[in-house]
Short mmCIF file of C-alpha atoms and ligand atoms in Angstrom, two decimals:
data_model
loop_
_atom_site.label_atom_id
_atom_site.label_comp_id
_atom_site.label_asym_id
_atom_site.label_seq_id
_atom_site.Cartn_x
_atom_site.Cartn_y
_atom_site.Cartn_z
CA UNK A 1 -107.48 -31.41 96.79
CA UNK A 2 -105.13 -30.61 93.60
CA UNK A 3 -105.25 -31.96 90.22
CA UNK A 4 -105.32 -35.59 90.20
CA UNK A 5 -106.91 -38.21 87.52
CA UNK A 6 -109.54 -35.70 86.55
CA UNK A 7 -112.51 -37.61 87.75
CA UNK A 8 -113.96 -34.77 90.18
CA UNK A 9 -113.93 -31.95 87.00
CA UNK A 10 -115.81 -34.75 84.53
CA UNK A 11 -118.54 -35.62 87.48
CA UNK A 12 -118.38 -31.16 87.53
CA UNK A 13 -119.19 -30.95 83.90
CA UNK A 14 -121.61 -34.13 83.77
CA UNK A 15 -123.43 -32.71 86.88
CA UNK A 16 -123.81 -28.46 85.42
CA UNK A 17 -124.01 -29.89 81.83
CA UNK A 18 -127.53 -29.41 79.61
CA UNK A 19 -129.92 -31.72 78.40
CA UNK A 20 -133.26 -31.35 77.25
CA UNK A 21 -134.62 -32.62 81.13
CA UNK A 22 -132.62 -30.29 82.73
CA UNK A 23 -133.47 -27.31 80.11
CA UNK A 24 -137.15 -28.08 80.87
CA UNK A 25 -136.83 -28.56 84.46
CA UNK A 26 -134.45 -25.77 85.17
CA UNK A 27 -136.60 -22.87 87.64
CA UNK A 28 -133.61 -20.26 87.12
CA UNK A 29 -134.77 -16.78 85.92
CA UNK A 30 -132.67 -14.19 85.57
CA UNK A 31 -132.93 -11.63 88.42
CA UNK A 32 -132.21 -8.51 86.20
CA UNK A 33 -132.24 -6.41 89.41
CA UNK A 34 -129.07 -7.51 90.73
CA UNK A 35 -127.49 -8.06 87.52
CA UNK A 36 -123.94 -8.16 87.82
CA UNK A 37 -121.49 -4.79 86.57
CA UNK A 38 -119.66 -6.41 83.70
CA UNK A 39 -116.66 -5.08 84.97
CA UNK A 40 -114.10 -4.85 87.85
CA UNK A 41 -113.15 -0.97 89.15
CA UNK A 42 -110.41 -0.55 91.50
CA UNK A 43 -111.88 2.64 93.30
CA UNK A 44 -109.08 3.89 94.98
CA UNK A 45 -106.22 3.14 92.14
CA UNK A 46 -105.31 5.98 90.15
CA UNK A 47 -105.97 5.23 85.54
CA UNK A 48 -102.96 5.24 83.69
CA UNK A 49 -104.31 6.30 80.68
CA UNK A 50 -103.45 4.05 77.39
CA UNK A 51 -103.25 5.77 74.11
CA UNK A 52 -106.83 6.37 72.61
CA UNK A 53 -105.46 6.78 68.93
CA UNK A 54 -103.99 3.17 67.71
CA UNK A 55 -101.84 2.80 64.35
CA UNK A 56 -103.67 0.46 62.18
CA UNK A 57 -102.35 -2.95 62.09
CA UNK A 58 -101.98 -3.68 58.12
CA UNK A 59 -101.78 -7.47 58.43
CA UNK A 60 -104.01 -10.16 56.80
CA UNK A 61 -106.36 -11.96 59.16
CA UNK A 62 -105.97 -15.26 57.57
CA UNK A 63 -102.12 -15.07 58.18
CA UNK A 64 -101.92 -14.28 61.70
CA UNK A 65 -104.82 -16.76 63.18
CA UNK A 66 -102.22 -19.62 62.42
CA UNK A 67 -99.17 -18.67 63.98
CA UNK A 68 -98.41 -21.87 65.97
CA UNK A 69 -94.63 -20.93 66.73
CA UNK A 70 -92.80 -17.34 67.34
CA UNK A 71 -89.00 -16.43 66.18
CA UNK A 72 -87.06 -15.31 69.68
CA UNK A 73 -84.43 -14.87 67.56
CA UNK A 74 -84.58 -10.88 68.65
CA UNK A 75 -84.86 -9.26 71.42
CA UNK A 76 -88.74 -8.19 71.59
CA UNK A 77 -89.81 -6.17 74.23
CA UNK A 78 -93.21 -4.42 73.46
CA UNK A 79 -94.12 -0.62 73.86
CA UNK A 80 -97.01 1.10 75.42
CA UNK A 81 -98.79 1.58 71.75
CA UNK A 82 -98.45 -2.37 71.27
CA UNK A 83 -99.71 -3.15 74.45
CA UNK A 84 -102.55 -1.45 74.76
CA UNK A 85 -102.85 -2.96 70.75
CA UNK A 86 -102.98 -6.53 72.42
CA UNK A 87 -105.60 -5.22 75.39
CA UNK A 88 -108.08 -3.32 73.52
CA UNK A 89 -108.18 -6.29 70.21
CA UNK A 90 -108.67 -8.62 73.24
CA UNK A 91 -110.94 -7.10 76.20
CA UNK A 92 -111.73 -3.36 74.97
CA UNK A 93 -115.23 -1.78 74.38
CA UNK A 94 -115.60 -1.90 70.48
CA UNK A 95 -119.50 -1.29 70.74
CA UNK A 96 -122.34 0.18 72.56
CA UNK A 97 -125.77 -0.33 72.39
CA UNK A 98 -128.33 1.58 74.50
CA UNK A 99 -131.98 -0.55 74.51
CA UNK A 100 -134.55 0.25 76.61
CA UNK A 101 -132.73 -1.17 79.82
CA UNK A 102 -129.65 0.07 79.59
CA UNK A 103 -126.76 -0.33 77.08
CA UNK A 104 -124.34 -2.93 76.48
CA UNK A 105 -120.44 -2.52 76.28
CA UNK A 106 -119.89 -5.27 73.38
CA UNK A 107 -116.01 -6.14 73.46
CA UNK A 108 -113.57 -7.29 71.25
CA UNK A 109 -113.49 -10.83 71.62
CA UNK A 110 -117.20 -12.74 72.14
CA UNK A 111 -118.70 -13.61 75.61
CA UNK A 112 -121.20 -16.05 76.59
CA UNK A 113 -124.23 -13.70 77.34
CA UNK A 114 -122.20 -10.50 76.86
CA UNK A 115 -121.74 -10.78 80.90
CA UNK A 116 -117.55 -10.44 80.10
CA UNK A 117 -116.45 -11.43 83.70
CA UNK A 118 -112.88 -12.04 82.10
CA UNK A 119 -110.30 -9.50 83.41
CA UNK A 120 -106.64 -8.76 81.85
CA UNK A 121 -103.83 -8.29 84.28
CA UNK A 122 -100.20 -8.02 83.36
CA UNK A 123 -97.02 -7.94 85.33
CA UNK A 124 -94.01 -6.39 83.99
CA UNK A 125 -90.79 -5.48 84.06
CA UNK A 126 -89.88 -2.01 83.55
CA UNK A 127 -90.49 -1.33 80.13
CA UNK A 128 -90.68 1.89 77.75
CA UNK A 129 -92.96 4.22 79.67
CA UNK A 130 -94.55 1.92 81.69
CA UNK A 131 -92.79 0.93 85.21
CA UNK A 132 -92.41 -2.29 86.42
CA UNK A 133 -95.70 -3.55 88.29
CA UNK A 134 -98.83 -5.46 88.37
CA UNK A 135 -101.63 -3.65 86.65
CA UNK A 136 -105.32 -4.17 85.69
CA UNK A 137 -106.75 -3.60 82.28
CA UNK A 138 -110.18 -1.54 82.64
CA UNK A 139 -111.87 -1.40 79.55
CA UNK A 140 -114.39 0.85 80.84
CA UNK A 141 -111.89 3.79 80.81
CA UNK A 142 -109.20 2.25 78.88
CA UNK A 143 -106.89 2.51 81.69
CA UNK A 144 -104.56 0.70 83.59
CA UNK A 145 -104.45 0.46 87.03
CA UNK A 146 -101.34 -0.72 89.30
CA UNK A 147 -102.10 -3.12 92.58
CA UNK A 148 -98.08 -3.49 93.12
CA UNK A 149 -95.17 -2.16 91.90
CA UNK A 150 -91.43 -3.42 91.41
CA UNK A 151 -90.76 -6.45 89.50
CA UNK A 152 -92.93 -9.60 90.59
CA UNK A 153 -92.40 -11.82 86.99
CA UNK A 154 -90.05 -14.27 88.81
CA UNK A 155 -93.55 -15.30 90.98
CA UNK A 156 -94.91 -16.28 87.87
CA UNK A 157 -92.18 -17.93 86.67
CA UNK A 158 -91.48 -20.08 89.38
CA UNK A 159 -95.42 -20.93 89.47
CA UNK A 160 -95.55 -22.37 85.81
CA UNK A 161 -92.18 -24.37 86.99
CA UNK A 162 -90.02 -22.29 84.95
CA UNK A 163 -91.64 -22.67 81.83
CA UNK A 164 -88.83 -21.20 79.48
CA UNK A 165 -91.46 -18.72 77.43
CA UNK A 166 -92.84 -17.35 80.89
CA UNK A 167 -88.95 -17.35 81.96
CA UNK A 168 -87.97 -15.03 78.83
CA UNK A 169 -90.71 -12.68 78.66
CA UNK A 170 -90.61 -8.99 79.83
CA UNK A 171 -94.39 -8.75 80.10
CA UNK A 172 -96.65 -11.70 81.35
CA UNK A 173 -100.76 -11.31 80.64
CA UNK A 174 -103.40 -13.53 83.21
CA UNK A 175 -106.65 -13.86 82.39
CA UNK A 176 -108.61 -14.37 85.39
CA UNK A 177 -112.39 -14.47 85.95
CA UNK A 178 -115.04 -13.40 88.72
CA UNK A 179 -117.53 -16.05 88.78
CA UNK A 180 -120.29 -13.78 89.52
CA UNK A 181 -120.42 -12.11 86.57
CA UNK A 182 -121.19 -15.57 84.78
CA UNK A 183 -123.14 -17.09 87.45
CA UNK A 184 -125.45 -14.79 87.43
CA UNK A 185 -127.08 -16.51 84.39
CA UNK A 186 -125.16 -19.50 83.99
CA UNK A 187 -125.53 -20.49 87.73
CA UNK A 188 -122.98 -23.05 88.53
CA UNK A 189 -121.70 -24.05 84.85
CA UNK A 190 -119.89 -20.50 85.14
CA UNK A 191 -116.71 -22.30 85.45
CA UNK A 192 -116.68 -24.30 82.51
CA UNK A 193 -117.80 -20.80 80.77
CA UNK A 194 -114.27 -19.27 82.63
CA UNK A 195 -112.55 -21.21 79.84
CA UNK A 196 -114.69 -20.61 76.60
CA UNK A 197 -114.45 -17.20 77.07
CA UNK A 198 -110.77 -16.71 77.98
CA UNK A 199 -110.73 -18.74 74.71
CA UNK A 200 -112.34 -16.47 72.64
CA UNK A 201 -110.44 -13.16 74.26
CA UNK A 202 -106.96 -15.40 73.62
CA UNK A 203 -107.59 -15.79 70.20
CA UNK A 204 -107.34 -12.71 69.69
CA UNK A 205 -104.67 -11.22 71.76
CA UNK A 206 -102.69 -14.34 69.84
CA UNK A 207 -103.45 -13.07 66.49
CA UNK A 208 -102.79 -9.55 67.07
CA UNK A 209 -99.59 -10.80 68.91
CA UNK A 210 -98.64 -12.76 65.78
CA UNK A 211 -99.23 -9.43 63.70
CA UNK A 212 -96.94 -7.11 65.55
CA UNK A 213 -94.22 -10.15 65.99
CA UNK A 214 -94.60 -10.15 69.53
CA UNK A 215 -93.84 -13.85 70.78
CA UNK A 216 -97.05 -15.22 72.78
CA UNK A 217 -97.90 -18.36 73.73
CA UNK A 218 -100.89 -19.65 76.11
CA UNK A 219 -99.73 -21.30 79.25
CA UNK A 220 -102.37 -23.17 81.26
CA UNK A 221 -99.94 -24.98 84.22
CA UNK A 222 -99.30 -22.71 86.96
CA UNK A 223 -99.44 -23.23 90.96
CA UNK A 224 -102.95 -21.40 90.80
CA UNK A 225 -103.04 -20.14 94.38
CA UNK A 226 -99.29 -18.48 93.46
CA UNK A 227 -100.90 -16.30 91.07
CA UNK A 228 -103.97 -15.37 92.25
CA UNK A 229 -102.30 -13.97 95.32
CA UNK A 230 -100.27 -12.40 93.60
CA UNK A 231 -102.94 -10.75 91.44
CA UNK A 232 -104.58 -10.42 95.34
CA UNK A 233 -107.65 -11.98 93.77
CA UNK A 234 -110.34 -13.34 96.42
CA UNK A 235 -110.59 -17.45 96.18
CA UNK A 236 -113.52 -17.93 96.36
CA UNK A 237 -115.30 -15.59 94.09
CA UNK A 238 -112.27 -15.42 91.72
CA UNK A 239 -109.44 -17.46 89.69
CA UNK A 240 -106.69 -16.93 87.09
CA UNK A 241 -107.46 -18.60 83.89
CA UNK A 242 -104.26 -18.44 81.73
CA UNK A 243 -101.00 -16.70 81.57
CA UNK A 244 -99.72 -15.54 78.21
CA UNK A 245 -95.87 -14.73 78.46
CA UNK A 246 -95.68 -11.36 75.82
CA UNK A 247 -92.45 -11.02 73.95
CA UNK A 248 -88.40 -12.25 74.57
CA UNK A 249 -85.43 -10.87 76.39
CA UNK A 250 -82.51 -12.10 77.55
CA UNK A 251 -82.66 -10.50 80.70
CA UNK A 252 -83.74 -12.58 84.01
CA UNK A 253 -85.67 -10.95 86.50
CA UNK A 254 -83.98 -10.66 89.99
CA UNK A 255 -86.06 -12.06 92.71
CA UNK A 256 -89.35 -10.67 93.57
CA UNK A 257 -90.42 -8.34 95.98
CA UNK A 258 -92.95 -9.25 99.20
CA UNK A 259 -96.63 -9.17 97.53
CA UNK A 260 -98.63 -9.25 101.25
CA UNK A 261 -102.49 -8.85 100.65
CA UNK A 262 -103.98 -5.65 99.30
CA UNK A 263 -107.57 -5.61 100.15
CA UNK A 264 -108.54 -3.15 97.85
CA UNK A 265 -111.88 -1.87 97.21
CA UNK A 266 -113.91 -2.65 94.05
CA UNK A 267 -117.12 -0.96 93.41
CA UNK A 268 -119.67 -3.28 94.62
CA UNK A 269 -120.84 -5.82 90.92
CA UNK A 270 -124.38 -6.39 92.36
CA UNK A 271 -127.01 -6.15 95.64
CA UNK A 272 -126.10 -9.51 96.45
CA UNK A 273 -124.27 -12.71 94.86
CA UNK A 274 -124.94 -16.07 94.88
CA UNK A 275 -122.28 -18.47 95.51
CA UNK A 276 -122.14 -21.90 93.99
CA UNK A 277 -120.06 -23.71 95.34
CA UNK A 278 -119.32 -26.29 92.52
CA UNK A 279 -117.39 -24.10 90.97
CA UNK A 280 -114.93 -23.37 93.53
CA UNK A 281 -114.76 -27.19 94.08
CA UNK A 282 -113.82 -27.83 90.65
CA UNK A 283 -111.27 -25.14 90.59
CA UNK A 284 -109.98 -26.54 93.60
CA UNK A 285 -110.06 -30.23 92.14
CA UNK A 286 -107.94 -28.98 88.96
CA UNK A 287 -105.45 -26.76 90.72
CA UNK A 288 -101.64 -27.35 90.71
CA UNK A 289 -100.49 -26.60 94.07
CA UNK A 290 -96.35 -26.86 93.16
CA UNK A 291 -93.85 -26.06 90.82
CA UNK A 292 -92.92 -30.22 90.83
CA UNK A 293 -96.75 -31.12 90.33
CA UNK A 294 -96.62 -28.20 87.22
CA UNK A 295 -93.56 -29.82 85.77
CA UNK A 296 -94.92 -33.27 86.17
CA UNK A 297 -98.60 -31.84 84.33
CA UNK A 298 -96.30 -30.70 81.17
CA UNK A 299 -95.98 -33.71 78.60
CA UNK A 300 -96.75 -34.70 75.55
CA UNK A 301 -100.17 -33.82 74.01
CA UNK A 302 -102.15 -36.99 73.41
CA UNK A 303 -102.44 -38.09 70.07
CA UNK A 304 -105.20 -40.55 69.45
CA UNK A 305 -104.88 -41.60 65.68
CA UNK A 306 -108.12 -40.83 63.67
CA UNK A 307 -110.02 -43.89 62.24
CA UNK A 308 -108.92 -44.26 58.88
CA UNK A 309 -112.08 -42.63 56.37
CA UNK A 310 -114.32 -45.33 55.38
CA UNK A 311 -117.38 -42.72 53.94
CA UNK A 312 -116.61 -40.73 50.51
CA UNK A 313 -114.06 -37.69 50.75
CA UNK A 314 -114.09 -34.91 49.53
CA UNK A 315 -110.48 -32.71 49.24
CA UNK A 316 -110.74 -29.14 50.14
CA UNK A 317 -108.24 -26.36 48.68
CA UNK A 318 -107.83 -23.48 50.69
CA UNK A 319 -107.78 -19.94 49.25
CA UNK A 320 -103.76 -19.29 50.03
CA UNK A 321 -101.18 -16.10 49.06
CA UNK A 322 -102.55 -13.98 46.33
CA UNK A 323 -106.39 -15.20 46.48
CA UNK A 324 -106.86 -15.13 50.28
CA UNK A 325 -108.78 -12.34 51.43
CA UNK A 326 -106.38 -9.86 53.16
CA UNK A 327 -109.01 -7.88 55.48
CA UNK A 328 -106.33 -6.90 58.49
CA UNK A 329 -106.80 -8.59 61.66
CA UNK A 330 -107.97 -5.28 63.68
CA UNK A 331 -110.40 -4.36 60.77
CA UNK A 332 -111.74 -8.34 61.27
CA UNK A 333 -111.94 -7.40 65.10
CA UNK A 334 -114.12 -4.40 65.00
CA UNK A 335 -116.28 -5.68 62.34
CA UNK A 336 -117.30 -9.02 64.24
CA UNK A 337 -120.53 -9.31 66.14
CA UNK A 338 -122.78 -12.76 66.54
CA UNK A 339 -125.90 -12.86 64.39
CA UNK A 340 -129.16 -14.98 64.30
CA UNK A 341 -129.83 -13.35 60.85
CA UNK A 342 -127.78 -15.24 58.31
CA UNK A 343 -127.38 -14.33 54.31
CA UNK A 344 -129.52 -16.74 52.49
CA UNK A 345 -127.02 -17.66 49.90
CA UNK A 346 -124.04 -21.26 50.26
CA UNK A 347 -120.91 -20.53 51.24
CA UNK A 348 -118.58 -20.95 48.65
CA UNK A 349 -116.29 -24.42 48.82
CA UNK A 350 -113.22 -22.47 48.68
CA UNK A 351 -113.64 -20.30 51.44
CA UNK A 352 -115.48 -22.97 53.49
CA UNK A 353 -111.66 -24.63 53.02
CA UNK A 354 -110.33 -21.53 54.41
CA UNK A 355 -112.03 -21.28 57.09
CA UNK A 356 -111.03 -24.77 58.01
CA UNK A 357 -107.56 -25.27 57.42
CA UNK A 358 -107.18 -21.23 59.35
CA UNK A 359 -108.82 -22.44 62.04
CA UNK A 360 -107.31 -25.47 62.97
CA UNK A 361 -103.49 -25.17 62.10
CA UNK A 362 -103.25 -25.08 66.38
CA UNK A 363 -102.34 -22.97 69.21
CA UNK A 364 -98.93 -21.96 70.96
CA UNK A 365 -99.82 -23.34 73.97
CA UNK A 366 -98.11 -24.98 76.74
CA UNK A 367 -100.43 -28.16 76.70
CA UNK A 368 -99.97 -28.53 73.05
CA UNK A 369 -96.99 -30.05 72.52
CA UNK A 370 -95.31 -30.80 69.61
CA UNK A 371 -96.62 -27.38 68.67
CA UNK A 372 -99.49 -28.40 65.77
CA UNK A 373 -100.80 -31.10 67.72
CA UNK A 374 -104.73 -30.40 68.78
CA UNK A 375 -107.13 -31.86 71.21
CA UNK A 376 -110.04 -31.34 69.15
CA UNK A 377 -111.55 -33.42 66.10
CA UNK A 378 -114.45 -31.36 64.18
CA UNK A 379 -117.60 -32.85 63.21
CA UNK A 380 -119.99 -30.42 61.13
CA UNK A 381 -123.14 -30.16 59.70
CA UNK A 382 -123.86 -28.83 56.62
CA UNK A 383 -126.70 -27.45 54.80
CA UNK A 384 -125.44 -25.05 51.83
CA UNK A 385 -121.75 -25.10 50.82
CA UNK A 386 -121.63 -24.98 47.14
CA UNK A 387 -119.82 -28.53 45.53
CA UNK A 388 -121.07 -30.43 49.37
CA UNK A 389 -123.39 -32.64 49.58
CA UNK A 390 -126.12 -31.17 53.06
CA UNK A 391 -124.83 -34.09 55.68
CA UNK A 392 -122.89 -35.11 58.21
CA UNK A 393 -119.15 -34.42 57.89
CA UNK A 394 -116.04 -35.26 59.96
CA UNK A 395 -112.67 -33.07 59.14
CA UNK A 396 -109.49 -34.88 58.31
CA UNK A 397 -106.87 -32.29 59.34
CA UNK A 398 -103.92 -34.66 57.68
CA UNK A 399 -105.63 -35.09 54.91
CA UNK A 400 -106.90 -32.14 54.24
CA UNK A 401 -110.66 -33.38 53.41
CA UNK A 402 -113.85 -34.05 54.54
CA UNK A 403 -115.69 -37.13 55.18
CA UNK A 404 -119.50 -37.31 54.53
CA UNK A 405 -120.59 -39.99 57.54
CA UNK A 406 -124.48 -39.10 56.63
CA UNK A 407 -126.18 -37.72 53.92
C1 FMN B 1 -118.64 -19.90 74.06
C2 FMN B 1 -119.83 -19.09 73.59
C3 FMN B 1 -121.08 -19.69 73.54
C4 FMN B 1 -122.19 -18.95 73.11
N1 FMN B 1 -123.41 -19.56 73.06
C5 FMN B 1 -124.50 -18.88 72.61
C6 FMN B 1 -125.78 -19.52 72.54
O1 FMN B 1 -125.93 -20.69 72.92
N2 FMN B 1 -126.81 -18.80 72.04
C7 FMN B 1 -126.68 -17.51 71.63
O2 FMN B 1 -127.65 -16.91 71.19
N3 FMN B 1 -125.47 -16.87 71.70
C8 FMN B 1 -124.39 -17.53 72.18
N4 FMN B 1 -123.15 -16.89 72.26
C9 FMN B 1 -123.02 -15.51 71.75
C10 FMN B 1 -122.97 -14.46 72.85
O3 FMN B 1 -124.26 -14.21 73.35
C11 FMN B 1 -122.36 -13.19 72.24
O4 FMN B 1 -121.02 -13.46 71.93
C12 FMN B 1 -122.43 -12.02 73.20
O5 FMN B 1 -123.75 -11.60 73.34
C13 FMN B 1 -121.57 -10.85 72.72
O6 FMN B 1 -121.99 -10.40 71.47
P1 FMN B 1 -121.02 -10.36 70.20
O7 FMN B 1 -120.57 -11.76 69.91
O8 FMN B 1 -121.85 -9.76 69.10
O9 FMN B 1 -119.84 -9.49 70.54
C14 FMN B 1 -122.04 -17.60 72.72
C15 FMN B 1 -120.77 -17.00 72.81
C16 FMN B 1 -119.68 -17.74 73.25
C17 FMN B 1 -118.33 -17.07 73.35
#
């Protein structure tokens, strides 16, 4: 089964979705004694250790969550400092917190129930101090780790069908998940969860990209079972999310070396694990299986045109150049954590504006195309925002404004 009209992943995510009947009627409780290691160790791989001391990164926030294009003008091929930069922003331990349990490794980029079953992987050619390869990111040491070596980037290349940023870059980042570490709470909606949370983890490694000028840009058509052999993960408890080509050189990769299986050990995540097998079935259902089929997936974004407003608008005026906040985009990183406790006073119109029009100028993204163009149309609800009426609210992106559909 490969990707085809879609109709297998919707019946997925209409059959693992919630409602109030199935929140009431669902028997799962979380079996905290075979709870799931939030992270994958090679045991018999020797760490390369990444530098523990990183220069700050003195760029505004707001600026670089909106880069929807990079310049390859230059040649850009990153060092070991700005890698591990773009690793530790995106995956690395940036807090612990020991409760009567156990403690939690909180990373860099939020995860649905802080299970982080999202692993880093990048395959290089050789670049300053690092030699060409296919590596693991481990957080838990801050280490890399290298299942191959020699030059495998033409593999990837040829499984995204040559897609010209994956075909230029001397580093190439895949995100790829164990399922385990999700399923273990989320039971079979794990999959669905594969993407959120590669979402969150990519927005960051995109605006940290954007702030040290390295060229990035998601890329979400690939001949799946290409890569995850290649990354030797197992396929049925594992799958590559995303690739993110990393920077620009002229130079082509010759072809790539054998990759047979590896086999290699990983320190046990849990007593047992639970397979579900909806979730392999909908991976299977929206694989690519060849470079043609990856080719034919790339088009044009969809555009539906929005409704025209018929409810009152009101304009919004984002804080821009001189009055935007300029907190740098590591300092944003480290200070971000979820909440349930909120501060009891409205949020400012201004800033409300800021947040929107930052947040939804797109992605660089191989399924976005032209680059701008989004899948997603915001509805909010809101209950204190100085100068807003409390309501119901669709967001005009072309228009820059907000529509109140119910007060
Ligand atoms: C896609 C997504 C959905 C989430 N949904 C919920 C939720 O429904 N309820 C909740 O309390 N937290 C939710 N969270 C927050 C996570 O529990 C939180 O990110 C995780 O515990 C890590 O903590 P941190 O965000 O402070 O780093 C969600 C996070 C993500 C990324």
């Amino acid at each position: 089964m490969s990707n085809g009209d879609g109709s297998a992943v919707r019946s997925y995510h209409d059959r693992t979705k919630h409602s109030p009947a199935s929140v009431r009627a669902s028997r799962h409780a979380l079996d905290w004694a075979n709870q799931p290691l939030a992270f994958k160790i090679y045991e018999t791989l020797e760490p390369i250790a990444l530098p523990r001391e990183l220069p700050p990164i003195d760029v505004p926030a707001l600026e670089v969550i909106a880069r929807v294009e990079s310049s390859t003008a230059n040649e850009c091929v990153p060092d070991l400092p700005t890698l591990t930069q773009l690793l530790y922003y995106s995956a690395g331990i940036t807090r612990r917190i020991t409760h009567p349990g156990g403690e939690i490794y909180y990373r860099a980029a939020a995860c649905t129930g802080a299970l982080y079953h999202i692993d880093l992987y990048l395959v290089c050619g050789d670049l300053p101090a690092l030699a060409a390869g296919v590596y693991h990111f481990g957080p838990q040491d801050r280490a890399l780790r290298r299942l191959r070596p020699g030059d495998h980037r033409r593999t990837l290349i040829e499984a995204t069908g040559d897609e010209a940023a994956t075909a230029a870059a001397p580093v190439i980042l895949v995100c790829a998940s164990t399922y385990w570490r999700n399923a273990w709470k989320y039971q079979a909606r794990a999959y669905r969860h594969c993407f959120w949370d590669a979402g969150t983890l990519l927005a960051n490694l995109l605006a940290v990209a954007a702030a040290r000028t390295v060229p990035a840009r998601v890329v979400a058509g690939f001949v799946d079972r290409a890569v995850e052999r290649l990354l030797d993960l197992d396929p049925g408890r594992e799958a590559a999310i995303a690739l993110v080509p990393l920077g620009h050189t002229r130079d082509r990769p010759g072809p790539a070396p054998d990759a047979p299986p590896l086999g290699l050990q990983t320190v046990p995540l849990s007593a047992h694990e639970v397979d579900y097998p909806a979730i392999c079935a909908a991976h299977l259902a929206s694989s690519l299986e060849t470079p043609e089929q990856v080719r034919a997936w790339h088009g044009q974004t969809p555009r539906p045109v929005a409704p025209a407003p018929t409810g009152p608008l009101t304009p919004l005026t984002p804080l821009l150049g001189a009055t935007a906040p300029r907190d740098a985009i590591d300092r944003v990183i480290l200070r971000r954590g979820s909440t349930r406790e909120f501060g009891r006073v409205p949020i400012g119109l201004a800033a409300f504006a800021t947040t929107l029009e930052r947040a939804t100028r797109g992605v660089p993204a191989d399924f976005l195309d032209p680059p701008g163009a989004s899948l997603n149309d915001l509805y909010l609800i809101v209950n204190a925002v100085d100068g807003l009426r409390a309501g119901a609210y669709v967001f005009h992106r072309e228009r820059a404004a907000l529509e109140l559909l119910q007060e």
